Short mmCIF file of C-alpha atoms and ligand atoms in Angstrom, two decimals:
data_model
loop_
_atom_site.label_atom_id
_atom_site.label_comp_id
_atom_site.label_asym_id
_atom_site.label_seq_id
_atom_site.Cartn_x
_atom_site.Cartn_y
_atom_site.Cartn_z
CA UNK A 11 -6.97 -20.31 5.14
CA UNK A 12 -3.98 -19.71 2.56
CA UNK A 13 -2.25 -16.94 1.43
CA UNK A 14 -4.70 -16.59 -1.76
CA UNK A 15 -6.43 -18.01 -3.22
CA UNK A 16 -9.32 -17.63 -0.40
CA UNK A 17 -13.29 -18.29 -0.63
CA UNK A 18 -14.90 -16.36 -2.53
CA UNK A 19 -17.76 -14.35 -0.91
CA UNK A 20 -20.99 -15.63 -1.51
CA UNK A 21 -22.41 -12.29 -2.80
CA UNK A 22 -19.61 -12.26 -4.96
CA UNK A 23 -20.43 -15.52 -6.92
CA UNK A 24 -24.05 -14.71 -6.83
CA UNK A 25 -23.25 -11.81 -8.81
CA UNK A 26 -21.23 -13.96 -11.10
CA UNK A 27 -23.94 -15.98 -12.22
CA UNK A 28 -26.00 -12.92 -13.37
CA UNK A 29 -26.59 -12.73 -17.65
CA UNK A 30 -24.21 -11.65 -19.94
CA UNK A 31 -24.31 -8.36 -21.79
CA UNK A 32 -22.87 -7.11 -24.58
CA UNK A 33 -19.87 -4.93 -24.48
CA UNK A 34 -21.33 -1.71 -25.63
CA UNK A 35 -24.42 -2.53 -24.35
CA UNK A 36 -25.40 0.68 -22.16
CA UNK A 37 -26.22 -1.46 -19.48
CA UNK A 38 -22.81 -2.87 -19.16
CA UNK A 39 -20.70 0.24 -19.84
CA UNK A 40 -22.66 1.78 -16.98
CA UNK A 41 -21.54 -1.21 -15.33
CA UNK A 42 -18.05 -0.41 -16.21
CA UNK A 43 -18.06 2.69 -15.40
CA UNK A 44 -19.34 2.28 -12.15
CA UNK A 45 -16.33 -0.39 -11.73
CA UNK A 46 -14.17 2.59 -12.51
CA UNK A 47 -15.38 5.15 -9.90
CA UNK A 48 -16.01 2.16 -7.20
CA UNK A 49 -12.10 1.23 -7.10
CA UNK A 50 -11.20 5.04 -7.07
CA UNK A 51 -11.89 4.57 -3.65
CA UNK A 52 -10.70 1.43 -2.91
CA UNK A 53 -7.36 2.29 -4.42
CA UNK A 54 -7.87 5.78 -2.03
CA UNK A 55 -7.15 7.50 -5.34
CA UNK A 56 -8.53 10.36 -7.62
CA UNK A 57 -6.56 8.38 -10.72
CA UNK A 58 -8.98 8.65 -13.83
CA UNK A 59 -7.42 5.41 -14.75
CA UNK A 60 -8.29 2.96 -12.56
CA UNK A 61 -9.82 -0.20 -14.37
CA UNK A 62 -9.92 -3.63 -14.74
CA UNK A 63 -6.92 -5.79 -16.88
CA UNK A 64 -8.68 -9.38 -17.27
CA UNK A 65 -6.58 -11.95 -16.06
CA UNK A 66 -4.56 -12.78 -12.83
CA UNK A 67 -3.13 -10.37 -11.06
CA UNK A 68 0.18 -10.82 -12.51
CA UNK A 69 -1.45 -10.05 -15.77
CA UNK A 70 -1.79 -6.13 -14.40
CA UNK A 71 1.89 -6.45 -13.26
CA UNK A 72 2.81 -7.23 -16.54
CA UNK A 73 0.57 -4.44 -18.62
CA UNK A 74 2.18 -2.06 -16.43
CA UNK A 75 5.95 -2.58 -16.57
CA UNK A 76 5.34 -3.73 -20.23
CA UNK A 77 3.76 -0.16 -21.05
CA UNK A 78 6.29 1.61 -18.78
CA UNK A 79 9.85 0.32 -19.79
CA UNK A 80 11.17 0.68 -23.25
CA UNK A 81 14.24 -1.65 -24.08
CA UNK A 82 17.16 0.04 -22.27
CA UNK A 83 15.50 1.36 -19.52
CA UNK A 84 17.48 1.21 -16.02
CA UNK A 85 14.65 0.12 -13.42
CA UNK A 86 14.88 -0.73 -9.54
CA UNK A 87 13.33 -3.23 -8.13
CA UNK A 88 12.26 -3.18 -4.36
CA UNK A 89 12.90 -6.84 -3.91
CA UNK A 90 12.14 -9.31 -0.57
CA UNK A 91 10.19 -11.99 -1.82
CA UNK A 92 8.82 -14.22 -4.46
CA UNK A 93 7.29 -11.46 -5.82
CA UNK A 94 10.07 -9.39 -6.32
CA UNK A 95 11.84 -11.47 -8.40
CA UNK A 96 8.81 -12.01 -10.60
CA UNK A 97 8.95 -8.09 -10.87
CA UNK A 98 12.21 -8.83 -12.03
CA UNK A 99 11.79 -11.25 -14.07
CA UNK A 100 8.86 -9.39 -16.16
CA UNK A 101 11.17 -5.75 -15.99
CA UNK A 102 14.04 -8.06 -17.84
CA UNK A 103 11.95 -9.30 -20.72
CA UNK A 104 10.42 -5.89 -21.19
CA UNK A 105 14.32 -5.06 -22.25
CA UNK A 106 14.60 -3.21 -18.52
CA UNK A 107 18.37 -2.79 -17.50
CA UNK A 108 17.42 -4.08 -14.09
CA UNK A 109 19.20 -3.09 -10.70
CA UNK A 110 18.00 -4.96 -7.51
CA UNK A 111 17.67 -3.92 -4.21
CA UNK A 112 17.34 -6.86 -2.11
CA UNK A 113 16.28 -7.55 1.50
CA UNK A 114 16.99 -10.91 3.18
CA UNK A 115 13.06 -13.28 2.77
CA UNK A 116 11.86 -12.21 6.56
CA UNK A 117 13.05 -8.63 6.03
CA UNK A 118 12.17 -5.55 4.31
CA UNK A 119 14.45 -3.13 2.05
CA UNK A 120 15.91 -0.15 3.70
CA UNK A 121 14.81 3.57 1.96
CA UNK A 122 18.34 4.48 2.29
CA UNK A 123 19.08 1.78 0.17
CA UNK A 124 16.30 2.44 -2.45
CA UNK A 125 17.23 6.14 -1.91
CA UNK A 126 21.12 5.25 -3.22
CA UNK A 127 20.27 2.83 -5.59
CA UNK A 128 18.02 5.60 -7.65
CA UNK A 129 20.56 8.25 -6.92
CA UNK A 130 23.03 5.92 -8.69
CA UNK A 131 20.92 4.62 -12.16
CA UNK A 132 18.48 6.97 -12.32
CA UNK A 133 15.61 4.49 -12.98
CA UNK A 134 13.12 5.04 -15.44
CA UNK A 135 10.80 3.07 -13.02
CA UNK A 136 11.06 1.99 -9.57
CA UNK A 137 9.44 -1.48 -8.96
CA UNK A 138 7.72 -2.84 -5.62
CA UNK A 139 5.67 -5.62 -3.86
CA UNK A 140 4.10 -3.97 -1.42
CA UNK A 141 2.70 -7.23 0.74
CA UNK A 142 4.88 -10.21 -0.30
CA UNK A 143 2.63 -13.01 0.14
CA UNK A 144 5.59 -15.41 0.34
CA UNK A 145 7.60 -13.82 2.61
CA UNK A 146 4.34 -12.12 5.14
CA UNK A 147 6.30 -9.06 4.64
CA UNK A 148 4.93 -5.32 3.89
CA UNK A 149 7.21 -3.12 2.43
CA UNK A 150 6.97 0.84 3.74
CA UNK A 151 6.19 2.34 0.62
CA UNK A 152 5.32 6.09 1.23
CA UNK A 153 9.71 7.11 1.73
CA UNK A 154 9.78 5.16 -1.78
CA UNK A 155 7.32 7.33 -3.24
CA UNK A 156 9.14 10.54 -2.12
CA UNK A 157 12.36 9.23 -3.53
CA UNK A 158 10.54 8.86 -6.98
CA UNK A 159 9.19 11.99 -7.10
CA UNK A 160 12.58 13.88 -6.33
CA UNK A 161 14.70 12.04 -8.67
CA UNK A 162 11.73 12.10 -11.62
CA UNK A 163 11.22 8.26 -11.41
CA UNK A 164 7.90 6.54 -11.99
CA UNK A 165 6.94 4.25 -8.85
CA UNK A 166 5.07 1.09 -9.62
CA UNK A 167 3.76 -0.92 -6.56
CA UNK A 168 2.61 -4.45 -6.70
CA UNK A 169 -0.73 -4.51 -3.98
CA UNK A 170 -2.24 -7.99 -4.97
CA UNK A 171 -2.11 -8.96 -1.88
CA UNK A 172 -2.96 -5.89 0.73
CA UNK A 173 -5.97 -3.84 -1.21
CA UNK A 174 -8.40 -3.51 1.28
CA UNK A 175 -6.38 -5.47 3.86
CA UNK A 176 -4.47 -2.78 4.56
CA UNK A 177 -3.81 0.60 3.71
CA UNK A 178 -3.35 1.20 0.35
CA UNK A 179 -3.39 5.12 -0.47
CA UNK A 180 -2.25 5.38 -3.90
CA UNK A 181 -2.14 9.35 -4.16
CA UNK A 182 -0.73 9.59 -0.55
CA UNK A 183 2.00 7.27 -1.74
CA UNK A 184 2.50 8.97 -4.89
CA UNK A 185 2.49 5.93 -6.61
CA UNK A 186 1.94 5.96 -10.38
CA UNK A 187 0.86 2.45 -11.21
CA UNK A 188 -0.93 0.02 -8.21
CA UNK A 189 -2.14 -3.40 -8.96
CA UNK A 190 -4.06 -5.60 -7.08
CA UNK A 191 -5.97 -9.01 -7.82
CA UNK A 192 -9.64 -10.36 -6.31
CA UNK A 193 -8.56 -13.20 -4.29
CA UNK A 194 -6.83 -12.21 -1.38
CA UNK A 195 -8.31 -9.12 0.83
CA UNK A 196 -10.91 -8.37 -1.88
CA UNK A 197 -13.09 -12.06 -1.35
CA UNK A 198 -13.52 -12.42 -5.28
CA UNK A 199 -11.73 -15.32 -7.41
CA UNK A 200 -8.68 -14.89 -9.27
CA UNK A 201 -9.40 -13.55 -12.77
CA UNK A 202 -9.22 -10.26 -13.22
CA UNK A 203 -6.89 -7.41 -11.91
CA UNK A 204 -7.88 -3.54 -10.45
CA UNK A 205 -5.13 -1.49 -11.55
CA UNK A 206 -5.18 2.33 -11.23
CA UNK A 207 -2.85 4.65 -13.16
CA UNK A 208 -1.42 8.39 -12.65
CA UNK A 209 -1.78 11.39 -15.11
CA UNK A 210 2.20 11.05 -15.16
CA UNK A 211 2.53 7.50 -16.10
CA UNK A 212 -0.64 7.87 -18.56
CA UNK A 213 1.15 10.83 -20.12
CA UNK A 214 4.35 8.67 -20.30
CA UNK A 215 1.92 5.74 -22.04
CA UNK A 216 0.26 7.57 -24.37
CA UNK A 217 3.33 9.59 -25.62
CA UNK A 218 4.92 6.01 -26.69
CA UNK A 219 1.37 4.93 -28.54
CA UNK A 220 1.73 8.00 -30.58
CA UNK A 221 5.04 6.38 -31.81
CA UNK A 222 3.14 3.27 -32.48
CA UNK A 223 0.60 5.40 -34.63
CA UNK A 224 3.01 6.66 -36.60
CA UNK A 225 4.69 3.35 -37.67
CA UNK A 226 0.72 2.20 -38.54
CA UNK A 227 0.78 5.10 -40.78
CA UNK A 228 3.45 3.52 -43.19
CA UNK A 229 6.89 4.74 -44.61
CA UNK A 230 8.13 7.95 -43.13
CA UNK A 231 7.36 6.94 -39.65
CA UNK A 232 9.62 8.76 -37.06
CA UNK A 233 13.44 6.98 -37.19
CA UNK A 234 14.00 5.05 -33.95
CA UNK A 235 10.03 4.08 -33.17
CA UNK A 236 10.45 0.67 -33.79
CA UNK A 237 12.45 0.15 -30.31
CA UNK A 238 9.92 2.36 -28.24
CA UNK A 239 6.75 0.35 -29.46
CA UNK A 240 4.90 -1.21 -26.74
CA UNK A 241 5.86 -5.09 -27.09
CA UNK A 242 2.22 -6.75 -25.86
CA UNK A 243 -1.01 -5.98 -27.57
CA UNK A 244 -2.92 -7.48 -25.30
CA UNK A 245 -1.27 -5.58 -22.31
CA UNK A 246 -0.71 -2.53 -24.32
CA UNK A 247 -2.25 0.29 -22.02
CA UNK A 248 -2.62 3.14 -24.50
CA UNK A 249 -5.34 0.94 -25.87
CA UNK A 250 -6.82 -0.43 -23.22
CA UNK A 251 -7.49 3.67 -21.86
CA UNK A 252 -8.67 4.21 -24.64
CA UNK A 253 -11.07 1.00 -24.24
CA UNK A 254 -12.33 1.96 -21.07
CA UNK A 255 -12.39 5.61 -21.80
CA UNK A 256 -15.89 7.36 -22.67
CA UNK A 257 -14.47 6.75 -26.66
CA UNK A 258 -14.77 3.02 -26.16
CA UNK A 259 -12.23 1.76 -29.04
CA UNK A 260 -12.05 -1.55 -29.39
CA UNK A 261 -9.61 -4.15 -28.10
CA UNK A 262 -10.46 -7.33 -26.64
CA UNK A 263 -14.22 -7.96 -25.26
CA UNK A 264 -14.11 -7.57 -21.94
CA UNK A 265 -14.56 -10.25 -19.22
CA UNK A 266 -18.20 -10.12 -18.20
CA UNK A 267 -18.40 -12.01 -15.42
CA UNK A 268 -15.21 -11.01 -14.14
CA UNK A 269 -16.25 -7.72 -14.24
CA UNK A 270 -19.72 -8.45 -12.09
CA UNK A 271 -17.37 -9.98 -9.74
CA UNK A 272 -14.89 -7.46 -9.17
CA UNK A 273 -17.85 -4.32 -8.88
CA UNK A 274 -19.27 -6.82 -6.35
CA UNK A 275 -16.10 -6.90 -4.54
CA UNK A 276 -15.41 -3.33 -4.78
CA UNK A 277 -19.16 -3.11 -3.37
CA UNK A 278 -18.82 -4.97 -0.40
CA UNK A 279 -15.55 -2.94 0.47
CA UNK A 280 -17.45 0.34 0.42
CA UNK A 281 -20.56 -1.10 2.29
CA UNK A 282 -18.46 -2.35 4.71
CA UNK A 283 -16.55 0.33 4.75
CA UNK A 284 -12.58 0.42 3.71
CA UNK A 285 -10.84 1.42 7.38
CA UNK A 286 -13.78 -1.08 8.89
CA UNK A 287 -12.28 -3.48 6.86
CA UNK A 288 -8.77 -2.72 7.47
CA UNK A 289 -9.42 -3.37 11.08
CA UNK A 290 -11.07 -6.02 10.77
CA UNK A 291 -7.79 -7.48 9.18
CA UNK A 292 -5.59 -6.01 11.22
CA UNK A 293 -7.94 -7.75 14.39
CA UNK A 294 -8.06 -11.25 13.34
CA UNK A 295 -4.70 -11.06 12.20
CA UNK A 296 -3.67 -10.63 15.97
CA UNK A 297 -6.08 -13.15 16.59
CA UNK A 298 -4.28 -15.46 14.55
CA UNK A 299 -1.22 -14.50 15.54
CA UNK A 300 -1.79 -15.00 19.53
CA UNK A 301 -3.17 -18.24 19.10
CA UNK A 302 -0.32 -19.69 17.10
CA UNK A 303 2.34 -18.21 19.81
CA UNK A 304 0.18 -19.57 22.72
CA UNK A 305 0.24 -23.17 21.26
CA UNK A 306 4.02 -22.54 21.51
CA UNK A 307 4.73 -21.78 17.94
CA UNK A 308 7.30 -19.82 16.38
CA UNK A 309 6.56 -17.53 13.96
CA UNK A 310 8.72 -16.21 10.67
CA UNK A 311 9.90 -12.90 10.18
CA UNK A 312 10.29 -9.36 11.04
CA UNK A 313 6.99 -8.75 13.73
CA UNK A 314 7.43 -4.87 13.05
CA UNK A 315 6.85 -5.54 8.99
CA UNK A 316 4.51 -8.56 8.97
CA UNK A 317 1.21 -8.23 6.88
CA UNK A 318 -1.68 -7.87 8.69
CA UNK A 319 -3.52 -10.42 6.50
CA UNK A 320 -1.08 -13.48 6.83
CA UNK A 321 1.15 -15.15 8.95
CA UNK A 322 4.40 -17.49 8.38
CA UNK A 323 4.44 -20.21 11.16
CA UNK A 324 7.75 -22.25 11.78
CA UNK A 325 7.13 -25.86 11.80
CA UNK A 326 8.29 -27.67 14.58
CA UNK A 327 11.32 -29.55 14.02
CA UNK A 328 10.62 -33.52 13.54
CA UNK A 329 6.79 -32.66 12.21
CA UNK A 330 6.51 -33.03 8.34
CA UNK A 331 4.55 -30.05 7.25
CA UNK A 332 2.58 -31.40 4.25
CA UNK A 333 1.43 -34.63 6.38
CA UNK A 334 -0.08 -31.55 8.66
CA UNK A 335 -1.21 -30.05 5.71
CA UNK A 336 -3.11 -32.78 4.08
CA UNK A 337 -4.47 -33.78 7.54
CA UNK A 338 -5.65 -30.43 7.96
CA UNK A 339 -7.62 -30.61 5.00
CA UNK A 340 -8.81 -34.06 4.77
CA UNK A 341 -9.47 -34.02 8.41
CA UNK A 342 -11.73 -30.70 8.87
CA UNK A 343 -11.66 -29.15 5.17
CA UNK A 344 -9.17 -26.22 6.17
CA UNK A 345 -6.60 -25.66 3.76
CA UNK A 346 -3.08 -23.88 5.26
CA UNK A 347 -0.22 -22.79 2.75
CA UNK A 348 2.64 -24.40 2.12
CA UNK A 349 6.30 -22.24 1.11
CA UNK A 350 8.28 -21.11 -1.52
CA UNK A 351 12.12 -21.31 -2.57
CA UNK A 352 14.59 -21.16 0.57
CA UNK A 353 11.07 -21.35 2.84
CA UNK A 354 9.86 -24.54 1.62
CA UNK A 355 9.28 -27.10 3.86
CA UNK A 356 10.59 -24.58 6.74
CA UNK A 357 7.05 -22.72 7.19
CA UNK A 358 3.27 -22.86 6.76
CA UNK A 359 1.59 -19.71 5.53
CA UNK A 360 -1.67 -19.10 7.20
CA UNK A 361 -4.00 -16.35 6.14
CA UNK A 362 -6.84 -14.18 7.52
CA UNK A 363 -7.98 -12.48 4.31
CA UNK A 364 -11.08 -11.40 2.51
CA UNK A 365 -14.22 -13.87 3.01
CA UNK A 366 -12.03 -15.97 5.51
CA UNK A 367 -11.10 -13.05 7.57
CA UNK A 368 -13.32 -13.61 9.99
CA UNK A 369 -13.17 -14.37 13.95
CA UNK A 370 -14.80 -17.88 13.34
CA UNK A 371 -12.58 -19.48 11.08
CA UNK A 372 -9.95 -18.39 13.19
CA UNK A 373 -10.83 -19.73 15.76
CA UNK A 374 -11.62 -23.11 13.67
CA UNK A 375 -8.42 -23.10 11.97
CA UNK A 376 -6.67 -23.09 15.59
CA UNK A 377 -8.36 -25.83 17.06
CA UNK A 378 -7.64 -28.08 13.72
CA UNK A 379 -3.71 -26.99 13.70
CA UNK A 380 -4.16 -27.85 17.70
CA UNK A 381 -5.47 -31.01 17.15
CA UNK A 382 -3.63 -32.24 14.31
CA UNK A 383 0.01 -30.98 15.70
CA UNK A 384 -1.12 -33.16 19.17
CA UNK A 385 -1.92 -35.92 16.83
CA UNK A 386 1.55 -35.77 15.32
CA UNK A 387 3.64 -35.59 18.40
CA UNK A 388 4.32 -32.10 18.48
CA UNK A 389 5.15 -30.03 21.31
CA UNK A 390 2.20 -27.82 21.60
CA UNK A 391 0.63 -26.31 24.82
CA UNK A 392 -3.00 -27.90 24.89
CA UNK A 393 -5.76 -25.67 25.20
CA UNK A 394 -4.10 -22.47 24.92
CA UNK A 395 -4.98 -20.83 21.24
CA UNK A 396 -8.36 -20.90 20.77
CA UNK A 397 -8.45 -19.13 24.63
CA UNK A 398 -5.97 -16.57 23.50
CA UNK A 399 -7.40 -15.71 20.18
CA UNK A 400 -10.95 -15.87 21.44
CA UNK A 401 -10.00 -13.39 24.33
CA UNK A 402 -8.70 -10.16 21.17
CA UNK A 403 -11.92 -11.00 19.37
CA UNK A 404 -13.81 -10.80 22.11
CA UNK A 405 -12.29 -7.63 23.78
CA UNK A 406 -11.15 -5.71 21.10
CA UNK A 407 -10.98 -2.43 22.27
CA UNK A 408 -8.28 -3.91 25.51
CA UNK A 409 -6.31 -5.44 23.04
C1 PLP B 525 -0.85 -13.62 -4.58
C2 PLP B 525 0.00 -12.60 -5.20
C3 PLP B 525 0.03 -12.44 -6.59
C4 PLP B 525 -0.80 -13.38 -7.43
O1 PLP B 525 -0.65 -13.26 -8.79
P1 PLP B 525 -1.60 -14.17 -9.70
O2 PLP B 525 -1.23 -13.84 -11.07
O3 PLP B 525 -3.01 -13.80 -9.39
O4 PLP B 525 -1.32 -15.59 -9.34
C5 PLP B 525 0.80 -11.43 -7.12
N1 PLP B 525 1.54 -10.62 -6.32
C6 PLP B 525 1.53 -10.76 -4.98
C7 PLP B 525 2.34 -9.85 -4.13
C8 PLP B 525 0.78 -11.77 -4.39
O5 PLP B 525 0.77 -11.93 -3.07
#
């Protein structure tokens, strides 16, 4: 019951353990293929590109700013979290002249702010997190996309943590590249990483590969290329279009499993339906969320931005959060998150996401916190969660 990685869902490992194809096999392109068209409309887009990048999900963070920025590039990042910085610190590598836009952890950026900031540098690329796992912030992301689309910047929006938690409507946002990962809303394991990619941004891509091409073609290659050439191979994503396009050129083989897992994934969304799901999120999230506060908890952070799928819970002052923590897990085989950077040792991260977003293990999870907090010597109002969560789940529609 952390903030990622979650259980996986059953039918998501069964699918995992199915045989390996080759692949060109015809089997498994249509397999790949189907992949495709599935996260169209998890990502709520009509984005021809919208594949898989094997790896984490920071590996899709990185193919994207690593095929958008060329050395030199000014780029904002959108930064309130963890994650933010990790946007910067991948933008800076990729030779990005990098201009932040910070909000305080527990807050999220102002547009006006984003909205000067681009006016100012005229960004290449605007970067974002949209849920900041470390932080149980969601940034407002559809003002950002305007912004980029009147001052010709491309938007790239970190989703790891939100696709099909909450809403994530790529075209609506006007967003060029999204990213996501399996293991938090989507119930899969980490390993690979949706990503889903404009006409704009592809144009932008492709028109730096052609650079590339002409430097494979020996001497007399244009003057300048060398600077503009994507720096990853294995990220590069002129060639990994070109991979998954119906051309099939090759670059690395591609993850089978992985990819079994993710279409499974993507299935179960679409079964379950993707607003279903959302509120389903959004309704053990409150449940979560009402049980802590009636125990008497505090919780961290802005209420009006908090992510639906995770929640940052003070600990009280005199309990030692990782004795909790280990107790918790040794005791009744619930795992809570622990903090990052200025939040560590300040706040537990509990989430509600994917396989684990479900009434029961709500309910579980409060009666084990309950329990163990009593245990050691905490303030906490006896009785009270499970009551107050069980009453939302119960009675959702008087919420
Ligand atoms: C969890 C999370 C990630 C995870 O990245 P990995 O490479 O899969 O570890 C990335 N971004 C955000 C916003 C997250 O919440």
């Amino acid at each position: 019951m952390g903030p990622g990685p979650i259980n996986a869902h059953p039918r998501v490992l069964r699918a995992m353990s199915a045989g390996l194809l080759g692949q060109y096999d015809p089997e498994f392109t249509a397999y790949m293929n189907e992949t495709m068209a599935l996260y169209r409309h998890v990502f709520k887009t009509t984005n021809r590109w919208t594949f898989l990048i094997d790896g984490s999900a920071r590996a899709a963070i990185e193919a994207a700013l690593v095929s958008l920025i060329e050395p030199g590039d000014p780029v904002v990042v959108v930064n309130f979290g963890r994650f933010g910085l990790l946007l910067r610190e991948i933008a800076e590598r990729c030779g990005a002249a990098v201009t932040m836009v910070d909000a305080e952890w527990g807050t999220v950026v102002e547009a006006d702010a984003v909205r000067d900031a681009v006016r100012r540098v005229r960004p290449r690329v605007v970067a974002t997190v949209h849920g900041d796992t470390s932080t149980t912030m969601a940034q407002p992301i559809h003002e950002i996309g305007r912004i980029c689309v009147e001052h010709d910047a491309l938007l790239y929006v970190d989703a790891t943590a939100t696709l099909s938690g909450m809403e994530v409507p790529v075209d609506a946002w006007r967003a060029d590249i999204v990213t996501a990962g399996l293991q938090k809303c989507l119930a899969g394991p980490p390993g690979t990483a949706p990503i889903t990619i404009s006409e704009r941004a592809a144009e932008r891509i492709f028109s730096r590969r052609h650079v590339e091409r002409g430097i494979a073609q020996g001497p007399g290659s244009p003057a300048g290329a060398t600077g503009r050439r994507i720096a990853s191979n294995y990220f590069d994503l002129a060639m990994l279009m070109e991979y998954w396009s119906e051309r099939r050129l090759n670059h690395h083989t591609e993850a089978t499993t992985m990819l079994y897992g993710a279409r499974e994934c993507a299935r179960l969304v679409l079964e379950e339906g993707l607003e279903a799901r959302i509120a389903r999120h959004a309704l053990v999230g409150r449940a979560m969320v009402a049980g802590l506060q009636a125990m008497g908890l505090r919780l961290f952070g802005d209420r009006a931005h908090k992510m639906a799928n995770v929640v940052g819970v003070m600990i009280p002052d005199g309990i030692d959060g990782e004795r909790v923590r280990t107790r918790m897990r040794t005791g009744f085989e619930i795992e809570i998150g622990t903090a990052f950077g200025p939040l560590a040792g300040r706040i537990w991260r509990i989430g509600t996401m994917g396989y684990n977003c479900r009434g029961h293990a709500a309910l579980i999870t409060l009666g084990a916190l309950e329990a163990v907090l009593r245990s050691e010597g905490a303030e906490v109002r006896p009785g009270e969660a499970v009551q107050a969560a069980m009453q939302l789940l119960e009675a959702p529609a008087a919420r």
